[in-house]
Short mmCIF file of C-alpha atoms (C1' of nucleotides) in Angstrom, two decimals:
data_model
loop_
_atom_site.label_atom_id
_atom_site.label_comp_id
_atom_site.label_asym_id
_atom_site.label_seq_id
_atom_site.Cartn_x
_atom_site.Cartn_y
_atom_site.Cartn_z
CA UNK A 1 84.28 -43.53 70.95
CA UNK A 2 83.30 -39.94 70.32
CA UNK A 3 79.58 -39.60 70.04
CA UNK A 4 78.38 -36.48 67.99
CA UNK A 5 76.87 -35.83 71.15
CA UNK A 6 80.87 -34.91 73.13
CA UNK A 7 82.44 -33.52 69.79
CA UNK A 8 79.27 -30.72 70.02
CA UNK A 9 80.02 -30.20 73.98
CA UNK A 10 83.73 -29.50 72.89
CA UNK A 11 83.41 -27.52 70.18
CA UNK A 12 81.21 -25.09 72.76
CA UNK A 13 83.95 -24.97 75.34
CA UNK A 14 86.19 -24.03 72.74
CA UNK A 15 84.33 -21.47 71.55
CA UNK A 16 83.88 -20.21 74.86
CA UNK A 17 87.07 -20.26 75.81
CA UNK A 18 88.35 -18.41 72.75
CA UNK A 19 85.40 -15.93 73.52
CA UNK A 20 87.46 -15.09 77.06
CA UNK A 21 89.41 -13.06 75.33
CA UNK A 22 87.15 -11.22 72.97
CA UNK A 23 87.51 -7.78 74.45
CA UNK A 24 84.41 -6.48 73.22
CA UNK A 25 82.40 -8.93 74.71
CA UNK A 26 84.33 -9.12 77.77
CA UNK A 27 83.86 -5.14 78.14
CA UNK A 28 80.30 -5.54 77.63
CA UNK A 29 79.13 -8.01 79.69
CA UNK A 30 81.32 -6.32 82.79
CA UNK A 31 79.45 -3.05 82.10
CA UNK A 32 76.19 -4.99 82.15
CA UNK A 33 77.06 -6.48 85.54
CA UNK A 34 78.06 -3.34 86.72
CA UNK A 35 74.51 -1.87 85.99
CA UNK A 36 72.53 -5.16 86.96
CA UNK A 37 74.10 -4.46 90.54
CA UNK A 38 73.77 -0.75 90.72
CA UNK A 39 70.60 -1.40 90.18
CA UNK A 40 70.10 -4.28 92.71
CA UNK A 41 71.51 -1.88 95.39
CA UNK A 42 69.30 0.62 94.06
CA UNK A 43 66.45 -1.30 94.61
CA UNK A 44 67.28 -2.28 98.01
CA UNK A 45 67.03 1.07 99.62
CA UNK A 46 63.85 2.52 97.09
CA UNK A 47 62.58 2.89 94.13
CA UNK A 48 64.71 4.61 92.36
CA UNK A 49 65.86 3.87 88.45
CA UNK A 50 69.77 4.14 87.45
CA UNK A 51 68.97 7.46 85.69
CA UNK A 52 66.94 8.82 88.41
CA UNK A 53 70.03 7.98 90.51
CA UNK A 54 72.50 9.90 88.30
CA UNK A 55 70.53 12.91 88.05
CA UNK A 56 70.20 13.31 91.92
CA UNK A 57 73.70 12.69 92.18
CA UNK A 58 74.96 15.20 89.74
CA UNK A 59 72.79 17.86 90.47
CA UNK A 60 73.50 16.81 94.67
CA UNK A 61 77.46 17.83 94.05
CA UNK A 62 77.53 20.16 91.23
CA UNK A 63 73.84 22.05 91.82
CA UNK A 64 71.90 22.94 88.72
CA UNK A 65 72.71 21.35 85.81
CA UNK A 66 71.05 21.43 82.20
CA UNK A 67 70.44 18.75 80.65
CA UNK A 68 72.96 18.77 77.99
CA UNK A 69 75.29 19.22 81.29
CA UNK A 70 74.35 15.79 82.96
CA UNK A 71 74.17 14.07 79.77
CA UNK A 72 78.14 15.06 79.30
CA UNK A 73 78.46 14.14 82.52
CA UNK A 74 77.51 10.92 82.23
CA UNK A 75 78.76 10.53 78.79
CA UNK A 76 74.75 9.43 77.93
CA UNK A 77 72.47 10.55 75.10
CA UNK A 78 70.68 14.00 76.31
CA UNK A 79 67.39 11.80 75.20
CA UNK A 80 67.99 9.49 78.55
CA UNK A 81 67.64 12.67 80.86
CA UNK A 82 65.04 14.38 79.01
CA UNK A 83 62.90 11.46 78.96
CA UNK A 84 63.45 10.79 82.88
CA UNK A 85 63.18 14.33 84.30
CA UNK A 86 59.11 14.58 83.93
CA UNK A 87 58.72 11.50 86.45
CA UNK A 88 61.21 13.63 88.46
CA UNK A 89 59.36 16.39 88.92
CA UNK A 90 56.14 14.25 89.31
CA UNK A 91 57.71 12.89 91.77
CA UNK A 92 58.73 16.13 93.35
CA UNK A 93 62.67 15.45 93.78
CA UNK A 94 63.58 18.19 91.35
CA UNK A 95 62.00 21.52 89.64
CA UNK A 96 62.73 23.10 86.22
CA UNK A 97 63.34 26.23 85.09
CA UNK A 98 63.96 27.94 82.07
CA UNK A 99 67.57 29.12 81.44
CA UNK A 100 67.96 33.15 82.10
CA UNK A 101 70.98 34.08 79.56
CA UNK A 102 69.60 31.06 77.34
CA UNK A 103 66.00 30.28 77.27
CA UNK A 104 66.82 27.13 74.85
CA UNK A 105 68.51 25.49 77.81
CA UNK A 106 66.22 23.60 80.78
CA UNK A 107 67.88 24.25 84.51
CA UNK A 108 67.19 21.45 86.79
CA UNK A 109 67.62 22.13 90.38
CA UNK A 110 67.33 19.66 93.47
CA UNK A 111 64.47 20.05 95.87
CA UNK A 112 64.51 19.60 99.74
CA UNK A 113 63.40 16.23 99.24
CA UNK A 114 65.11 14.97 96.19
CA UNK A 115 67.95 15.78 98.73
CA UNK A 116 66.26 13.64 101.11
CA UNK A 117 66.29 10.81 98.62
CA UNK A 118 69.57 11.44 97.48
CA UNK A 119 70.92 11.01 101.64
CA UNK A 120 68.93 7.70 101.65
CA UNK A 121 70.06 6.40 98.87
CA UNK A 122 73.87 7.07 98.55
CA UNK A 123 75.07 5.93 101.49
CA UNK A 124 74.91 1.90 99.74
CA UNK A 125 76.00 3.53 96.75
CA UNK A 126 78.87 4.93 98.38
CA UNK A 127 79.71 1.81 99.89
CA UNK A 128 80.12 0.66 96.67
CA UNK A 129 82.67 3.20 95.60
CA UNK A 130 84.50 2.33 98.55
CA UNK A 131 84.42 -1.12 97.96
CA UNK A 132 86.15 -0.99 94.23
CA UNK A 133 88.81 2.02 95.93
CA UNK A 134 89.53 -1.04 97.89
CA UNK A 135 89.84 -3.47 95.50
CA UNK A 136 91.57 -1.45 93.31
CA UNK A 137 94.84 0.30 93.88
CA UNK A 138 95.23 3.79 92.86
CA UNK A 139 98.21 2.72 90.55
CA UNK A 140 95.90 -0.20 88.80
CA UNK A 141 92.68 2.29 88.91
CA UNK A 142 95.06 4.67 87.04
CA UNK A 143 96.18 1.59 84.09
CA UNK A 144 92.97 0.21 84.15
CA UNK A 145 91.53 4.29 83.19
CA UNK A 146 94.28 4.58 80.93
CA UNK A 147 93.12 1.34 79.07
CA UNK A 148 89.46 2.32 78.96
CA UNK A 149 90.34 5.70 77.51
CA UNK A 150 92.60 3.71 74.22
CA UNK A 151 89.33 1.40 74.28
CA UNK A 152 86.97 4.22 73.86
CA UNK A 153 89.25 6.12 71.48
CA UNK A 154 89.78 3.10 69.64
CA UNK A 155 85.57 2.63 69.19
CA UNK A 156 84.59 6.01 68.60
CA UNK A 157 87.32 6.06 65.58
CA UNK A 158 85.30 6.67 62.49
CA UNK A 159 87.95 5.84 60.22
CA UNK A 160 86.93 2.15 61.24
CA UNK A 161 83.49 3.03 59.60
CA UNK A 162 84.50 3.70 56.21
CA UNK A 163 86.72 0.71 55.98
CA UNK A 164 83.95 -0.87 54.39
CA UNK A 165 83.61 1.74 52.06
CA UNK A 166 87.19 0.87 50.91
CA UNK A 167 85.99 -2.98 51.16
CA UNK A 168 83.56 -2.58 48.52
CA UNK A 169 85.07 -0.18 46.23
CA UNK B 1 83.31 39.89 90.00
CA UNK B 2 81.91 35.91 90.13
CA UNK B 3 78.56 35.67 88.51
CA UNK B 4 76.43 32.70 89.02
CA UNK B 5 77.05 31.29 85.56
CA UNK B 6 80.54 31.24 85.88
CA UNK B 7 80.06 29.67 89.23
CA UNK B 8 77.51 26.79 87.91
CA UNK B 9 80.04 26.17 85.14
CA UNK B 10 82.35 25.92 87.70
CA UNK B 11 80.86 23.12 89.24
CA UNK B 12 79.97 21.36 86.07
CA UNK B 13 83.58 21.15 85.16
CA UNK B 14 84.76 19.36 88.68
CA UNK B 15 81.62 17.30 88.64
CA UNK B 16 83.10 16.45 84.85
CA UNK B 17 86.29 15.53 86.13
CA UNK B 18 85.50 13.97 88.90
CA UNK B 19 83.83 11.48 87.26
CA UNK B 20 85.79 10.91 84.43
CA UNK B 21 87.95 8.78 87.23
CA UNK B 22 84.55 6.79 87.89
CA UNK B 23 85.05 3.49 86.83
CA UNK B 24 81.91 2.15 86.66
CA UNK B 25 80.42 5.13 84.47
CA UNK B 26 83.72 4.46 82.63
CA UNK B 27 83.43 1.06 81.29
CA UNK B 28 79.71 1.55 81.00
CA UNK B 29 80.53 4.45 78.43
CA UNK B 30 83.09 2.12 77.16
CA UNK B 31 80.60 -0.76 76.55
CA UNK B 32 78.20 1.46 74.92
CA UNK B 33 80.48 3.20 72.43
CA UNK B 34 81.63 -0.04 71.60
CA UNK B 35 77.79 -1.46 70.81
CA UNK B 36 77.10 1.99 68.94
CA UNK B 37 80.14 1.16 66.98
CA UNK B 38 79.44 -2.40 66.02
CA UNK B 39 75.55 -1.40 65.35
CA UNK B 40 76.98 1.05 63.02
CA UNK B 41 79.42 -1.46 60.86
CA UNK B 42 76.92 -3.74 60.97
CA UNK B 43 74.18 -1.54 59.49
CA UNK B 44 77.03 -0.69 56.91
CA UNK B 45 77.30 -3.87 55.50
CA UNK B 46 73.64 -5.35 55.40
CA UNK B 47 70.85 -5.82 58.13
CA UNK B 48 71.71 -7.66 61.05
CA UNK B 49 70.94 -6.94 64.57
CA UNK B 50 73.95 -7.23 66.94
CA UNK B 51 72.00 -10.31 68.70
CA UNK B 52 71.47 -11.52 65.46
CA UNK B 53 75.33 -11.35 64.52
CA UNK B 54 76.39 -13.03 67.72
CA UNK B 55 74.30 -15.85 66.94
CA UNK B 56 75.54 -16.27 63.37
CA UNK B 57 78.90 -15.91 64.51
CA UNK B 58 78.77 -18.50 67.66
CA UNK B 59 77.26 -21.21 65.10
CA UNK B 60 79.57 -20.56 62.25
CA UNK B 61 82.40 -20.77 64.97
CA UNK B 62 81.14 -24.05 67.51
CA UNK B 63 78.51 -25.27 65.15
CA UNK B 64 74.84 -26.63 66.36
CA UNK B 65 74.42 -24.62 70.16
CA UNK B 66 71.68 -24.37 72.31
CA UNK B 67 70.14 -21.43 73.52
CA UNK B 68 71.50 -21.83 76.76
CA UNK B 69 75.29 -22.41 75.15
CA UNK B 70 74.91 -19.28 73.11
CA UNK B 71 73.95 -17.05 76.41
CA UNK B 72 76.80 -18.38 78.02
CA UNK B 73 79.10 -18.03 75.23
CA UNK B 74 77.80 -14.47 75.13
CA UNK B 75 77.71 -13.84 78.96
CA UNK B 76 74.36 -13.00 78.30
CA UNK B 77 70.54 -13.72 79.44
CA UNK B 78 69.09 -16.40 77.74
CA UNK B 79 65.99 -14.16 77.12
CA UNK B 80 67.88 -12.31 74.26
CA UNK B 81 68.70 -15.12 72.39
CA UNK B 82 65.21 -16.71 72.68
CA UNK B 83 63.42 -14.19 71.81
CA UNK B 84 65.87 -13.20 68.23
CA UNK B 85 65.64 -17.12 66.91
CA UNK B 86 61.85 -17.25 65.68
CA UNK B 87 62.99 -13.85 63.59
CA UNK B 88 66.12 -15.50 62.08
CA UNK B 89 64.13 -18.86 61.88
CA UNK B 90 61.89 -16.92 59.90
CA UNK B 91 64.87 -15.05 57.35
CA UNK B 92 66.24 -18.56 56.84
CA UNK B 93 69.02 -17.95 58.53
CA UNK B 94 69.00 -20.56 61.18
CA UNK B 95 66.77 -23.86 61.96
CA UNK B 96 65.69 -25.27 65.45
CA UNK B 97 65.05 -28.84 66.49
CA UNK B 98 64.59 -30.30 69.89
CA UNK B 99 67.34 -31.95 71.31
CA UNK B 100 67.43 -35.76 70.29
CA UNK B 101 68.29 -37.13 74.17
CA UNK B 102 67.29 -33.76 76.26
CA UNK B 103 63.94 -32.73 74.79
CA UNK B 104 64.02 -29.54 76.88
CA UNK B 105 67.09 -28.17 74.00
CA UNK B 106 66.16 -26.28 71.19
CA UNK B 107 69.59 -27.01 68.82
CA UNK B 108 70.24 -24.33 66.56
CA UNK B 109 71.90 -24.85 63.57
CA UNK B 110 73.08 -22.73 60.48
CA UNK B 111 71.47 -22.61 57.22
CA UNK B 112 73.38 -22.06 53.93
CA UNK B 113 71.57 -18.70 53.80
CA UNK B 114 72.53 -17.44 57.28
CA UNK B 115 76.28 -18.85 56.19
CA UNK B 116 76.32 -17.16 53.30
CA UNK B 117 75.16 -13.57 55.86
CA UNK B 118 77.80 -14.54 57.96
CA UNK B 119 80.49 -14.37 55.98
CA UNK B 120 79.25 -11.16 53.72
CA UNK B 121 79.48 -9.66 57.41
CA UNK B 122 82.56 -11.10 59.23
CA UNK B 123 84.44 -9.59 56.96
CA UNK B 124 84.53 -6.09 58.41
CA UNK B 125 83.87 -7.41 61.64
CA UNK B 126 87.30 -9.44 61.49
CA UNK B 127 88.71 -6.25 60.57
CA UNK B 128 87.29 -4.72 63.59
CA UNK B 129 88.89 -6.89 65.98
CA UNK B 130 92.33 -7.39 64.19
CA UNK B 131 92.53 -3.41 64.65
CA UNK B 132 92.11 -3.58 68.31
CA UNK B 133 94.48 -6.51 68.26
CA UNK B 134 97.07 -3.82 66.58
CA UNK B 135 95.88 -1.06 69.43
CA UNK B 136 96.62 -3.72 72.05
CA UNK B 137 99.71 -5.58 72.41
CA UNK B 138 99.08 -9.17 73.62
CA UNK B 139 101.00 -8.19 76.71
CA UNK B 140 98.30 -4.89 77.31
CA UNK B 141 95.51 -7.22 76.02
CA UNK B 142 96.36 -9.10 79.10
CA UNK B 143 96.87 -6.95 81.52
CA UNK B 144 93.71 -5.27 80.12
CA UNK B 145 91.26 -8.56 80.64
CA UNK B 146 92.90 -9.55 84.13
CA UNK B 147 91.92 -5.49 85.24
CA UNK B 148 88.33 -6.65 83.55
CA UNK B 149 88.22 -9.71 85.47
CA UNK B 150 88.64 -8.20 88.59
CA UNK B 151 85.70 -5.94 88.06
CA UNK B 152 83.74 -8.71 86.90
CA UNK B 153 84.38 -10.57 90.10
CA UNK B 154 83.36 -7.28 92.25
CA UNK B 155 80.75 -6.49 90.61
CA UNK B 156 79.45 -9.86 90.52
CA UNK B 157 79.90 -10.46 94.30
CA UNK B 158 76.53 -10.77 96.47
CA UNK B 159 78.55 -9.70 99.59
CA UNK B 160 77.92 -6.24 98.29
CA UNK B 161 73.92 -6.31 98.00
CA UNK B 162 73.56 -7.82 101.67
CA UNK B 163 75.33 -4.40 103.02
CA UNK B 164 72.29 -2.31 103.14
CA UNK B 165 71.19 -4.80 105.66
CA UNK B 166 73.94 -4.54 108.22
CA UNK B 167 73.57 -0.55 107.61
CA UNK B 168 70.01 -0.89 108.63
CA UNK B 169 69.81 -3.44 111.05
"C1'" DA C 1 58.49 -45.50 92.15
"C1'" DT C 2 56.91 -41.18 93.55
"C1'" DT C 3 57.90 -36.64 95.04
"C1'" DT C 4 60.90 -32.71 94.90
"C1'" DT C 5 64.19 -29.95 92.81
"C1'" DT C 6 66.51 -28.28 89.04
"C1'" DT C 7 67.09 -26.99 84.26
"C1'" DA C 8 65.83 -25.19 79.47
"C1'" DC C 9 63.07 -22.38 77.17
"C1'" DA C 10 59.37 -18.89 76.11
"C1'" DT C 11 57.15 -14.59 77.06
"C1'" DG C 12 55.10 -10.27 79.21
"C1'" DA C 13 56.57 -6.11 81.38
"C1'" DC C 14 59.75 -2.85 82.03
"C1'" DA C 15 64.47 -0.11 82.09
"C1'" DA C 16 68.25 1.61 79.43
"C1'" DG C 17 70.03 3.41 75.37
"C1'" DT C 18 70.31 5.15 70.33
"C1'" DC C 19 68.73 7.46 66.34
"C1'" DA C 20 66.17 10.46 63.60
"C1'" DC C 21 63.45 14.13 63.44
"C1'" DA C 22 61.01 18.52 64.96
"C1'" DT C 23 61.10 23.01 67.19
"C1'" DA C 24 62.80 26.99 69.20
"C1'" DA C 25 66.59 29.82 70.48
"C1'" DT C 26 71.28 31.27 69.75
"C1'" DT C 27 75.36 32.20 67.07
"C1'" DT C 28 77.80 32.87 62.88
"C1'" DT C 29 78.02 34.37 58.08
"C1'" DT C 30 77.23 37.22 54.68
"C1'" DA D 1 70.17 43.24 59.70
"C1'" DA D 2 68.79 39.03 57.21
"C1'" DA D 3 70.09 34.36 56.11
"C1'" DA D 4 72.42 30.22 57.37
"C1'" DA D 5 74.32 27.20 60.60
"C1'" DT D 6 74.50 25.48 65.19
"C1'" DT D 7 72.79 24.18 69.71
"C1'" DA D 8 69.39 22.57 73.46
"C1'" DT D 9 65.62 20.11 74.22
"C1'" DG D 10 61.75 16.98 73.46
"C1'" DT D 11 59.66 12.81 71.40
"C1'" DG D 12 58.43 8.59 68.49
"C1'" DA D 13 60.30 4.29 67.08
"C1'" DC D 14 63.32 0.87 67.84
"C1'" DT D 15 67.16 -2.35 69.96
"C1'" DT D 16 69.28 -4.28 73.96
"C1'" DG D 17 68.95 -6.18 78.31
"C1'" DT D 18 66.85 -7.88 82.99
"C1'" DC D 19 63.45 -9.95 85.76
"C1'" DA D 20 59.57 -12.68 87.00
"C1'" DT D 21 56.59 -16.16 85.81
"C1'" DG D 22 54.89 -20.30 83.54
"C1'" DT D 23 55.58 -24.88 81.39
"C1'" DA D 24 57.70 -29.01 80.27
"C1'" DA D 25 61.40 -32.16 80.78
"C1'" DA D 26 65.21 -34.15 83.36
"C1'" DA D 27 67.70 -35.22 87.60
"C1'" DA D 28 67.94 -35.93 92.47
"C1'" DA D 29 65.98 -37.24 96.80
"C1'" DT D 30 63.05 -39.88 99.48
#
DNA sequence: ATTTTTTACATGACAAGTCACATAATTTTT
DNA sequence: AAAAATTATGTGACTTGTCATGTAAAAAAT
């Protein structure tokens, strides 16, 4: 007999199952991993926050960035590195100036030991680089970009915004 | 001549490249345009929280689920979904009871009401995933979630996180 | 049968991210 | 040149998500 008990329990691993292959969710929940061990590693060596990381690493290859630079960079809201450079500079890793051709815009340069930090810290992190290079050939890394950039097209489409607008006219 | 700007720009633009071949920044962009865009349709058609849809949509799909079930469904903390229930409890959407022969379950189950939100909502949200099912053959879609899988797995491996203790010891 | 371990859930504390709005500086229009 | 539009940054309010901890119930070990 089927108790009501069973016919719940397969009714979940159906729904799970179908749920495999819900890109969105899959996408998600892979980009949530990704951060939860980014910021394990991170954790391991110091103290250091996933946006604390991201600034020291732009500014430790490209130099001084703005803000509105990094936040491209990163393809993050500007609000994330404004918010984070304060504790920064608290902190003494970088300084800020005020632009000279533009005095709207904020330049954020690395210090001696931001640097320091920045050494410490990215040798795990680029382990971890190396570690996906590996696992990844450069002909899948190249599909699997090519995929994430028809993904992201595909959600930053507005015309999927009005379609309710059509919906409910 | 070179001035410094041009220079600084210089460096933004490789930095900018460079990382648009970052896969982990990649699919975290990816993840959170896709959010943005679902917040967004969702805030078009009434009130719902993304948390809150996921959990109308799991028990219109499965049925009665526990908390537990739903995170898993979701591939996401059980935190998230605890803490969203006493607000939906409270809209009417949803009732709890404890589980009739494990009295640690809280069995969720949906209301006429949250029904009735459900499928004013799924409506647009159907047509959200039916256009990525036209963007994506079955064939990509494939392709697309083994590439996903993959990444899952790596990023999900605790091999990784014990490295910082070989590269110190 | 009692002890130990595991599991399900709730909750406080915090990090990450978005949005809307405010302000100041720059650029474009007129 | 003055007005209008745009851009860079900062900030309050909020959602999403993780982690650690506590509690109660169930399962496993002794």
């Amino acid at each position: 007999m089927t108790t009501e008990h069973d016919d719940r329990m397969d009714r979940f691993r159906a729904r799970q199952r179908a749920q495999e292959r819900n890109l969105f969710g899959r996408i998600a929940a892979a980009a949530l991993a990704s951060r939860t061990q980014a910021k394990r590693l991170l954790k391991s060596v110091g103290n250091l926050s996933i946006t604390e990381w991201r600034i020291l690493w732009d500014l430790a290859e490209a130099g001084p960035l703005t803000v509105t630079e990094m936040a491209s960079i990163q393809r993050t809201d500007h609000a994330l590195i404004s918010r984070t450079i304060p504790t920064m500079l608290e902190k003494g890793y970088v300084t800020a100036a005020t632009g000279a051709r533009d005095r709207r815009v904020s330049l954020v340069t690395l210090t001696p030991a931001g640097q320091s930090v920045f050494d410490e810290t990215s040798t795990i992190m680029s382990q971890r680089r190396e570690a996906v290079a590996n696992a990844f050939s450069e002909v899948e890394l190249d599909r699997f970009l090519a995929l994430i950039d028809r993904f992201e097209q595909f959600v930053e489409d507005p015309v999927l915004s009005t379609l309710d607008i059509e919906g409910t006219g």
